[in-house]
Amino acid sequence: MSGILIDSTRLQTEMDTLAAFSDAPAPAVTRVLFTPVELSARAYIKQLMADAGLTVREDAVGNVFGRWDGDDPALSAAATGSHIDAIPYSGRYDGTVGVLGAIEAVRALRRAGFRPHRPIEVVMFTAEEPTRFGIGCLGSRTLAGRLSPDALTALKDTHGIPFDEVRQSAGYTGDLTAAQLAPGHYYSFVELHIEQGSRLEAAGAPIGIVTAIAAPATLRVVLHGSGGHAGTVLMPERRDALAAAAELILAVERAGRGSDSPDAVATVGLCHVYPGAVNSIASRVTLEIDIRDIDLASRDRMVAQIEAAAADIAAARHIDIERTVLNADRPCYGDAQVLAAIRDAAAETGSTAIELVSRAYHDTLFMAEICPVSMIFVPSQHGYSHRPDEYTSPEDIARGVDVLARTLMRLASS
Ligand code: GLV
Ligand code: MN
Ligand code: MN
């Protein structure tokens, strides 16, 4: 077998093409599940998979699988992949590096004359981002059996359109029950992703090997007050939903800052005010709250503190609250054999690699429910992510793809 060579020029051209499927002006990227731009981007990825000689299949929620059969097609596959949806006004690297990079890894392995013993499968997951349906990792969560067909059917998008209607109008009409994969369906799963933090940059290491992923939880709190005229309803009569929400937002920040766990974070990233007029008291406010820690007990303590604060604020201000836990997931841990394969692959490329925990969540969190996993991180300049100036150099991406290809080679040979 000749050496593995990554075609960085071609990969960068594909990154440029994919970035242009966007509803925001460059350099920002907005690519929301099953919008026209996202459907065009999907078509592009499926074409690249087919051009790379992969057999393409899609499931009922729109997860896309590209399969390269090994000598023994009956063996479980060594899988890899990521997502191409992008939150509003974000960057072009989050997720896409792990999809386009996986396809280039397959092409590089083919060019090198490698023949896998077990199949290799590239997966493009549906909606890793929670933008449209409020829940992250919709596709991988479904594969892992953590989002049942009933729960999927109950989901509504930000405009109140049911998931079933949205997926069917995107052309996904299959049986939802068939989307779940049995434990052991895959031999392994490895996701290449940008770090989205600054630890690799600070360490001067081009490769990160992920030993665990922090546990995320998302709460939705709807505060119902009493609306009215901003000039005529005097202050003693007010039940202002937005003023109550402001107190709750600060309580969320306190829960994160007050934790003695170093990875504890708590964020309110979404606030909808109704009716939303300067001369009108807010009668209703919806907040979505993101709470994470690698330490599950610490994450749960923050959730409990925030819930208690919401109840106290509501009682003191005579506000009614509705609270929904959209998700409360467990952390996951890297598998010893998969970690060893990545370590060996990184060493073969002569790259310095450090081991680290992922504070961002990824589809790997759910793949861990059905097979051994880990991730390969490449540096994010200044640690920026979920913003338009997210950047990873072509050299770092190519190195990550090289390590991915060599990792897949090891896993698909075992
Ligand atoms: C994924 O995008 C996350 O929010 O961690
Ligand atoms: Mn993201
Ligand atoms: Mn991502």
XYZ file of C-alpha atoms and ligand atoms in Angstrom:
421
model
C 0.000 0.000 0.000
C 1.368 3.444 -0.884
C 1.271 6.341 1.589
C -1.842 8.190 2.657
C -1.917 11.665 1.099
C -4.683 14.133 1.878
C -5.824 16.342 -1.003
C -6.092 19.565 0.974
C -6.742 21.743 -2.103
C -9.771 19.697 -3.119
C -11.038 19.580 0.478
C -10.769 23.371 0.807
C -12.680 23.835 -2.448
C -15.398 21.585 -1.067
C -15.406 23.568 2.205
C -15.914 26.750 0.114
C -18.750 25.177 -1.862
C -20.502 23.920 1.258
C -20.118 27.287 3.028
C -21.979 28.947 0.147
C -25.144 26.953 1.012
C -26.157 29.512 3.598
C -28.974 31.856 4.527
C -26.559 34.434 5.974
C -24.070 36.614 4.089
C -20.461 35.278 4.179
C -18.463 34.828 6.306
C -21.480 33.995 8.473
C -23.253 30.702 7.850
C -26.890 29.876 8.680
C -28.004 26.421 7.576
C -31.070 25.180 9.392
C -32.510 21.672 9.081
C -34.590 21.004 5.959
C -34.554 24.600 4.689
C -33.890 24.951 0.947
C -30.174 25.694 1.524
C -29.804 22.736 3.863
C -31.501 20.442 1.341
C -29.133 21.687 -1.381
C -26.154 21.091 0.919
C -27.431 17.557 1.601
C -27.672 16.876 -2.124
C -24.082 18.094 -2.517
C -22.822 15.787 0.260
C -24.698 12.787 -1.149
C -23.113 13.439 -4.543
C -19.635 13.629 -2.986
C -20.282 10.361 -1.157
C -21.397 8.669 -4.362
C -18.391 10.100 -6.249
C -16.136 8.620 -3.555
C -17.617 5.203 -4.357
C -19.805 5.034 -1.264
C -23.232 3.411 -1.345
C -25.650 6.047 -0.082
C -28.654 5.313 2.137
C -30.912 7.666 4.102
C -33.172 6.940 7.049
C -36.569 8.323 8.013
C -35.185 11.372 9.851
C -32.668 12.247 7.132
C -29.469 10.759 8.540
C -27.294 9.984 5.493
C -24.993 6.949 5.405
C -22.237 6.329 2.833
C -20.894 2.787 2.972
C -17.647 1.279 1.736
C -17.936 -2.466 1.985
C -14.994 -4.380 3.369
C -13.722 -7.862 2.557
C -16.317 -9.133 4.951
C -19.499 -7.074 4.496
C -21.172 -9.000 7.310
C -18.890 -7.381 9.908
C -20.014 -4.270 11.753
C -18.627 -1.063 10.254
C -16.011 1.346 11.549
C -18.082 4.543 11.330
C -17.197 8.222 11.200
C -19.024 11.460 10.438
C -20.559 14.644 11.802
C -23.178 17.241 10.804
C -23.628 20.038 8.272
C -26.392 22.081 9.887
C -25.204 25.418 11.267
C -26.790 27.646 13.910
C -27.789 31.181 12.844
C -24.836 33.443 12.043
C -22.195 30.877 12.871
C -19.075 29.762 11.023
C -18.174 27.299 8.299
C -16.131 24.673 10.178
C -18.380 23.307 12.950
C -19.485 19.818 11.828
C -18.557 20.257 8.169
C -14.889 19.342 8.790
C -16.039 15.956 10.102
C -18.293 15.249 7.101
C -16.127 16.514 4.239
C -13.033 15.299 6.107
C -14.497 11.795 6.397
C -15.211 11.677 2.656
C -11.652 12.850 1.910
C -10.300 10.237 4.360
C -12.125 7.540 2.357
C -10.753 8.908 -0.928
C -7.229 9.051 0.526
C -7.477 5.453 1.754
C -8.651 4.354 -1.685
C -5.835 6.254 -3.397
C -3.382 4.557 -1.039
C -4.716 1.162 -2.145
C -6.225 0.299 1.228
C -8.904 -2.402 1.285
C -10.925 -2.449 4.494
C -11.564 -5.753 6.222
C -14.734 -4.485 7.897
C -16.924 -1.852 6.198
C -16.271 1.854 6.689
C -19.346 4.057 6.965
C -19.506 7.853 6.711
C -22.540 9.304 8.503
C -23.984 12.779 8.040
C -26.298 13.279 11.003
C -29.549 15.207 10.846
C -29.696 18.373 12.969
C -26.914 18.169 15.501
C -27.873 21.761 16.313
C -31.072 22.444 18.280
C -32.063 25.464 16.155
C -35.241 24.206 14.523
C -36.712 21.672 16.963
C -35.158 22.813 20.267
C -33.264 19.578 20.795
C -29.639 18.911 19.849
C -28.394 15.758 18.080
C -31.843 14.936 16.717
C -30.479 12.408 14.198
C -27.952 10.622 16.414
C -30.360 10.690 19.375
C -32.891 8.878 17.183
C -30.319 6.325 15.984
C -29.405 5.585 19.584
C -33.032 5.089 20.608
C -33.003 8.179 22.847
C -35.750 9.897 20.871
C -38.684 7.581 20.287
C -41.003 7.807 17.262
C -43.684 9.202 19.636
C -41.312 11.858 20.966
C -40.262 12.748 17.413
C -43.887 13.015 16.338
C -44.593 15.352 19.263
C -41.798 17.763 18.257
C -42.770 21.082 16.714
C -40.439 23.574 15.073
C -40.095 27.245 15.972
C -43.159 28.008 13.825
C -45.246 25.246 15.400
C -44.955 22.899 12.397
C -44.858 19.225 13.458
C -41.661 17.276 12.800
C -43.517 14.728 10.675
C -44.813 17.418 8.346
C -41.381 19.045 8.057
C -39.530 15.808 7.328
C -42.132 14.609 4.839
C -42.047 17.837 2.891
C -38.243 17.382 2.763
C -38.848 13.960 1.174
C -38.264 11.770 4.258
C -41.360 9.627 4.493
C -39.975 6.336 5.850
C -40.910 4.444 8.995
C -39.561 6.234 12.093
C -39.253 3.022 14.090
C -36.704 1.695 11.560
C -34.305 4.590 12.238
C -33.146 3.184 15.565
C -29.944 1.113 15.367
C -29.257 -1.808 17.674
C -26.337 -1.639 20.114
C -23.358 -3.188 18.316
C -24.629 -2.032 14.918
C -21.267 -0.286 14.515
C -17.863 -1.586 15.499
C -16.687 1.916 16.417
C -17.426 5.582 15.817
C -14.835 8.374 15.506
C -15.810 12.001 14.806
C -13.379 14.587 13.484
C -14.361 18.076 14.712
C -12.937 21.501 15.413
C -12.163 21.959 19.120
C -14.362 25.067 19.551
C -12.146 26.047 22.496
C -8.539 27.200 22.861
C -6.789 24.353 24.668
C -5.048 22.934 21.570
C -3.868 26.378 20.528
C -2.597 27.090 24.049
C -0.747 23.760 24.173
C 0.686 24.170 20.673
C -0.776 20.750 19.826
C -2.436 20.241 16.433
C -4.425 17.165 17.482
C -6.782 16.582 20.396
C -7.945 13.136 21.430
C -11.285 13.266 23.220
C -11.576 11.191 26.377
C -15.065 12.360 27.430
C -17.927 14.660 26.437
C -19.640 16.883 29.008
C -23.278 16.233 29.888
C -25.672 18.827 28.430
C -29.156 19.751 29.644
C -31.616 22.200 28.118
C -34.573 23.766 29.919
C -37.357 25.821 28.388
C -39.095 28.183 30.789
C -42.167 30.142 29.719
C -43.081 32.997 32.074
C -46.675 34.241 31.912
C -47.336 37.678 33.394
C -49.877 40.323 32.584
C -49.478 42.554 29.544
C -50.794 46.031 29.009
C -50.057 49.635 28.224
C -46.574 50.804 29.247
C -47.921 54.256 30.081
C -51.105 53.477 31.935
C -50.449 50.371 34.033
C -48.794 51.805 37.140
C -45.879 50.036 38.766
C -47.724 48.554 41.790
C -50.098 46.753 39.379
C -47.395 45.188 37.219
C -46.789 41.469 36.627
C -44.059 41.987 34.058
C -42.891 38.679 32.512
C -39.713 40.238 31.134
C -38.600 41.706 34.466
C -39.095 38.237 35.992
C -37.135 36.677 33.120
C -34.299 39.152 33.739
C -34.026 37.924 37.324
C -34.026 34.336 36.144
C -31.289 35.021 33.577
C -29.075 36.357 36.366
C -29.904 33.324 38.511
C -28.727 31.078 35.648
C -25.447 32.969 35.460
C -25.035 32.701 39.240
C -25.584 28.933 39.089
C -22.725 28.592 36.582
C -20.365 31.052 38.258
C -21.120 29.748 41.737
C -20.186 26.160 40.954
C -16.797 24.969 42.140
C -16.601 22.533 39.224
C -14.178 23.912 36.579
C -16.270 22.760 33.595
C -19.632 24.050 34.880
C -21.388 26.413 32.456
C -24.923 27.809 32.355
C -26.252 30.047 29.577
C -29.484 31.676 28.466
C -29.070 31.911 24.702
C -32.660 32.439 23.666
C -35.271 34.918 24.891
C -38.546 35.546 23.064
C -40.654 38.416 24.325
C -44.377 38.662 23.603
C -45.830 40.862 22.262
C -42.468 42.651 21.805
C -43.322 46.353 21.545
C -41.550 49.178 23.364
C -44.791 50.567 24.751
C -46.210 47.252 25.886
C -45.549 45.312 29.093
C -44.351 41.782 28.258
C -47.121 39.308 28.979
C -45.108 36.252 28.031
C -41.395 35.418 27.798
C -39.786 32.179 26.676
C -36.238 31.416 27.801
C -34.091 28.479 26.736
C -31.341 27.584 29.164
C -28.252 25.491 28.372
C -26.494 23.864 31.359
C -23.438 21.607 31.123
C -20.701 19.907 33.067
C -18.553 16.840 32.656
C -19.498 16.098 36.285
C -23.118 14.914 36.084
C -23.875 15.614 39.778
C -22.650 19.192 39.368
C -24.758 19.616 36.202
C -27.810 18.344 38.034
C -27.153 20.654 40.998
C -27.149 23.647 38.641
C -30.421 22.461 37.071
C -31.991 22.148 40.537
C -30.746 25.632 41.572
C -32.162 27.191 38.425
C -35.495 25.465 38.892
C -35.684 26.615 42.516
C -34.814 30.180 41.476
C -37.532 30.125 38.805
C -40.115 29.020 41.379
C -39.042 31.727 43.871
C -39.034 34.499 41.275
C -42.413 33.426 39.951
C -43.934 33.382 43.466
C -42.486 36.766 44.428
C -43.663 38.414 41.200
C -47.006 36.592 40.815
C -45.924 35.105 37.527
C -47.007 31.668 36.253
C -44.252 29.508 34.873
C -44.226 26.470 32.586
C -41.033 24.497 32.641
C -39.923 21.781 30.208
C -36.724 19.757 30.360
C -35.929 19.448 26.653
C -33.004 17.148 27.314
C -30.810 16.065 30.238
C -28.117 13.798 28.863
C -25.350 11.801 30.433
C -21.660 12.395 29.688
C -19.855 9.833 27.526
C -16.344 8.437 27.673
C -13.799 7.471 25.035
C -13.187 3.754 24.541
C -9.685 2.433 25.290
C -9.251 0.667 21.940
C -10.528 3.602 19.892
C -8.357 6.026 21.890
C -5.347 3.777 21.263
C -6.081 3.706 17.515
C -6.181 7.537 17.416
C -3.009 7.829 19.504
C -1.155 5.460 17.160
C -2.502 7.247 14.090
C -1.431 10.645 15.430
C 2.022 9.299 16.293
C 2.375 7.889 12.767
C 1.811 11.383 11.332
C 4.376 12.806 13.773
C 1.731 15.097 15.292
C 1.747 16.195 18.903
C -1.551 15.134 20.422
C -3.067 15.953 23.788
C -6.024 14.276 25.462
C -8.913 16.431 26.518
C -12.574 16.539 27.466
C -15.074 18.023 25.019
C -17.145 20.732 26.655
C -19.251 21.040 23.507
C -21.606 18.177 22.727
C -21.446 16.178 19.528
C -23.256 13.321 17.807
C -20.574 11.104 19.352
C -22.387 11.533 22.694
C -25.239 9.436 21.291
C -23.150 7.078 19.174
C -21.523 6.108 22.488
C -24.849 4.512 23.424
C -24.448 1.937 20.665
C -20.699 1.460 20.091
C -17.193 2.368 21.331
C -16.291 5.983 20.456
C -13.846 8.825 20.571
C -13.195 12.058 18.683
C -10.307 13.806 16.978
C -10.110 17.568 17.528
C -8.254 20.112 15.407
C -7.476 23.638 16.688
C -9.930 26.518 16.569
C -8.184 29.870 16.180
C -8.631 31.870 19.422
C -11.074 29.139 20.465
C -13.827 30.903 18.494
C -16.859 28.883 17.446
C -20.592 29.456 16.874
C -19.574 32.801 15.379
C -18.672 33.861 11.820
C -14.943 34.257 12.524
C -14.562 30.591 13.470
C -11.324 29.453 11.749
C -9.165 26.361 11.430
C -6.224 26.430 9.030
C -6.187 24.195 5.942
C -3.006 22.569 7.292
C -4.647 21.685 10.597
C -7.721 20.315 8.821
C -5.584 18.191 6.498
C -3.619 16.872 9.473
C -6.866 15.962 11.254
C -8.125 14.150 8.148
C -4.826 12.300 7.904
C -5.155 11.146 11.533
C -8.791 10.175 10.872
C -7.848 8.141 7.777
C -5.124 6.282 9.676
C -7.488 5.688 12.610
C -10.151 4.250 10.284
C -7.502 2.108 8.633
C -6.650 0.584 12.009
C -10.250 0.096 13.139
C -11.434 -1.279 9.791
C -8.548 -3.766 9.775
C -9.358 -5.265 13.166
C -23.073 21.888 19.839
O -23.175 22.632 18.873
C -23.026 22.391 21.169
O -23.785 23.358 21.454
O -22.211 21.908 21.965
Mn -22.302 23.627 16.916
Mn -20.594 20.531 15.804
